[in-house]
Amino acid sequence: MRGLTPGYLIRRLGMFVLTVWLGATLIFIIPRLAPSDPVAAMVSRLLAQSGSVEGSAEMIEAWRARFGLDAPPLIQYLRYMRNMLTFNLGYSLTSFPSEVEDMVVRALPWTLGVLSIATVVSFVLGNTVGALLAWRRTPGLVRTLLPLSFTFTAIPFFMLGILLIYIFAFGLDWFPVSGAYGRALTHNWNWEFVKSVIHHGTLPALSIVVTSMGFWGLGMRGMMITTDGEDYMILAQAKGLHPRRIFWLYGVRNALLPQFTALALNLGLIAGGSVLVEYIFAYPGMGYLLYQGIVNTDYTLIQGIVFIMIMGTALGVLMIDLLYPFIDPRITYETR
Amino acid sequence: MATTTVESTVAPRPRLSRWESPWLNPKLLSGLAMVLAVGLMGIVGSQFWDATLARVASAPLNLPPPWGPGVEVTVEEGAQETAGGAKDAGALTGTNPLKQESQESTTGQTGRDARGFGVPSWEHPLGTESNGRDMLAVLLVGAPRSLRVGLIAAGIGMGVGILLGFTAGFLGGWVDTVIRTIADSVVTIPSLAVLIVISAFVRQISVENMGLLLALFAWPQPTRLIRSQVLSMREQGYVKMAHLSGVPTFDIMFKEMMPNLLPYLAASLTGNVSGAILAATGLEVLGLGPTRIPTLGMTIFYAIRAAAILRGMWWWWGIPIAALIVIFTGLFLMTVGLDEIANPRLRGIQA
């Protein structure tokens, strides 16, 4: 069986639906298991702000009705699912007239831009470094220097982000502290704007690249060592193939396959980590929007963003899964 | 997984002397030492340092550590104003506010230098922050707490993982399909995002409940790992032999297979502890952690909210980050070391 078989396609699509459903259900059920009542909490916050609010009990009732919280749980759940699946994410509680959907659409490109570039760069760099480390022909000097690039592997993205801000933005003043583009600039696809976007995006992207590179590097090193022991490698050498050819087409080509699986499995973690990076850099993407939702206790905003994040990650995984049969033609996925 | 051929590569193993045990892996031991140092710091430290100094307003404000490069960035600022009105993290927005600020004089405050920092003294060896907490006390209270959250979450996740992994691997069939499918899809859910929703609704949360919450996402990894290992081990000679000899399944699991799984389980556990601490810290940094007690993540949250980075108060965010880096690096070294024990081939080429 080669390539994209219908059975494989159906199974992967099923996984996608299951993941989205599980995630959406989790963020619906667990908050409702908690003893606290968001509406009551919101009204009591209003009370604390303005001293007294007349008829706060009626207000709680009215709001509960407004958000459909007085309906039976099952109805609430079905309603919620329908809304989420039609991307009807509702209105933001704190910046009322604006819809969550619009806010998400505005933030999404920033996150996608930085995140995809950073992930691709760290994946490519990390795998190259890892492969070179495990390769006998790599010059000794390179092999002793390369592990230095793994120094920050164990550190979360955002911590390196803070260090980068302190050193390069605050101390040296080479990069801006926050934001995605200069304040004086407007959305215009001219060189000035693009330059500013790159300038602002460098540190956030760098904090993801530097910290996740080592993960790919170490994984790749392990895979290359395993691959190196395979019979076809010995055969390739015995045939007298060019070492570079053996390295790329026999070694890296095969060792890379599990790395793609690892990429699919880690997309969720990367997405989660980027939330904190955006928050640290006040980068106007999904993560920063999410933080604003938290600060303003804007429940619809939080729920909407997280649903989109679950959906986005699941889509990313699905994409990798669907590409996989083309990268690795042996795959049949009957047993794993 | 690639690490399934352990037995065959080390089969004719000579008897090792006590000091040659693979468990004496230098990476594992140094990592363990780092983690233990942080863990013991709380117990030992509280013997000779007053932990109540971690409470708000128990110490003078804004003292730099006496040993540090206190005057690293000489920017003048009326720090008292900024300190009081703890700005939102939005204080990071825009360009560096300090560099625009006119050189206000901050006279009239005795014992304050130009930046509004107090005179460092050895009474507060790691300095204090703008809420009047002693940083050493915060460190002693917060660091073990972070480890505890991680251990609770990873421990529960491990227990569930062992149960489900063995069940799936041994029973096979539809049970296996169900467990594997759910584990596979939970792994890809961005756990931090889901945890953010949950803790945004719950708000007040204890360290123990936080651990429980994090365990929700700590079980799929060990489950997947154990399942795949059990599947490959089940086919191996010694397990088949035990089966044929009529050894009960339970005994095969725990007496025959468990010892061989141990390095994998340990590596998975340390990885999970690290993941849980990361998630917990992430929530705390966003201001969603336990608020009544200082944690390392909450300290970073307060520091960011008060724009400590731009005020040059490096000790405020730097100390909790340094502690976390020691924890994460220690756990990471342990994981790498345990991987090398589990898969001896990795030891061959020293990186």
PDB file of N, CA and C in Angstrom, chain A residues 42 45 93-95 291-299 301-302, chain B residues 88 203:
ATOM      1  N   MET A  42     -18.282  37.999  38.197  1.00  0.00           N
ATOM      2  CA  MET A  42     -18.205  39.222  37.404  1.00  0.00           C
ATOM      3  C   MET A  42     -18.992  40.336  38.087  1.00  0.00           C
ATOM      4  N   ARG A  45     -17.255  41.640  41.021  1.00  0.00           N
ATOM      5  CA  ARG A  45     -16.157  42.521  40.645  1.00  0.00           C
ATOM      6  C   ARG A  45     -16.692  43.918  40.362  1.00  0.00           C
ATOM      7  N   LEU A  93     -16.775  39.905  26.202  1.00  0.00           N
ATOM      8  CA  LEU A  93     -17.516  40.440  27.345  1.00  0.00           C
ATOM      9  C   LEU A  93     -17.053  41.843  27.699  1.00  0.00           C
ATOM     10  N   THR A  94     -15.773  42.104  27.560  1.00  0.00           N
ATOM     11  CA  THR A  94     -15.269  43.385  28.051  1.00  0.00           C
ATOM     12  C   THR A  94     -15.233  44.460  26.973  1.00  0.00           C
ATOM     13  N   SER A  95     -14.866  44.082  25.737  1.00  0.00           N
ATOM     14  CA  SER A  95     -14.938  45.106  24.692  1.00  0.00           C
ATOM     15  C   SER A  95     -16.156  44.761  23.850  1.00  0.00           C
ATOM     16  N   TYR A 291      -3.984  36.622  26.983  1.00  0.00           N
ATOM     17  CA  TYR A 291      -3.597  37.231  28.252  1.00  0.00           C
ATOM     18  C   TYR A 291      -4.539  38.386  28.598  1.00  0.00           C
ATOM     19  N   GLN A 292      -4.880  39.195  27.587  1.00  0.00           N
ATOM     20  CA  GLN A 292      -5.811  40.283  27.857  1.00  0.00           C
ATOM     21  C   GLN A 292      -7.162  39.748  28.307  1.00  0.00           C
ATOM     22  N   GLY A 293      -7.559  38.630  27.696  1.00  0.00           N
ATOM     23  CA  GLY A 293      -8.798  37.987  28.122  1.00  0.00           C
ATOM     24  C   GLY A 293      -8.732  37.576  29.592  1.00  0.00           C
ATOM     25  N   ILE A 294      -7.565  37.062  29.996  1.00  0.00           N
ATOM     26  CA  ILE A 294      -7.404  36.639  31.390  1.00  0.00           C
ATOM     27  C   ILE A 294      -7.475  37.845  32.319  1.00  0.00           C
ATOM     28  N   VAL A 295      -6.760  38.918  31.953  1.00  0.00           N
ATOM     29  CA  VAL A 295      -6.727  40.097  32.804  1.00  0.00           C
ATOM     30  C   VAL A 295      -8.132  40.670  32.983  1.00  0.00           C
ATOM     31  N   ASN A 296      -8.900  40.692  31.883  1.00  0.00           N
ATOM     32  CA  ASN A 296     -10.239  41.284  31.955  1.00  0.00           C
ATOM     33  C   ASN A 296     -11.313  40.261  32.292  1.00  0.00           C
ATOM     34  N   THR A 297     -10.897  39.044  32.654  1.00  0.00           N
ATOM     35  CA  THR A 297     -11.832  37.930  32.856  1.00  0.00           C
ATOM     36  C   THR A 297     -12.925  37.912  31.785  1.00  0.00           C
ATOM     37  N   ASP A 298     -12.467  37.894  30.568  1.00  0.00           N
ATOM     38  CA  ASP A 298     -13.361  37.881  29.418  1.00  0.00           C
ATOM     39  C   ASP A 298     -13.528  36.421  28.978  1.00  0.00           C
ATOM     40  N   TYR A 299     -14.522  35.745  29.573  1.00  0.00           N
ATOM     41  CA  TYR A 299     -14.609  34.294  29.387  1.00  0.00           C
ATOM     42  C   TYR A 299     -14.860  33.884  27.943  1.00  0.00           C
ATOM     43  N   LEU A 301     -13.968  35.428  25.288  1.00  0.00           N
ATOM     44  CA  LEU A 301     -12.719  35.628  24.536  1.00  0.00           C
ATOM     45  C   LEU A 301     -11.748  34.471  24.807  1.00  0.00           C
ATOM     46  N   ILE A 302     -11.573  34.148  26.090  1.00  0.00           N
ATOM     47  CA  ILE A 302     -10.642  33.072  26.444  1.00  0.00           C
ATOM     48  C   ILE A 302     -11.056  31.771  25.767  1.00  0.00           C
TER      49      ILE A 302
ATOM     50  N   ASP B  88       0.130  47.225  34.423  1.00  0.00           N
ATOM     51  CA  ASP B  88      -0.174  45.972  33.773  1.00  0.00           C
ATOM     52  C   ASP B  88       1.052  45.556  32.975  1.00  0.00           C
ATOM     53  N   ARG B 203      -9.719  30.284  39.207  1.00  0.00           N
ATOM     54  CA  ARG B 203      -8.981  31.361  39.907  1.00  0.00           C
ATOM     55  C   ARG B 203      -8.259  30.897  41.153  1.00  0.00           C
TER      56      ARG B 203
END
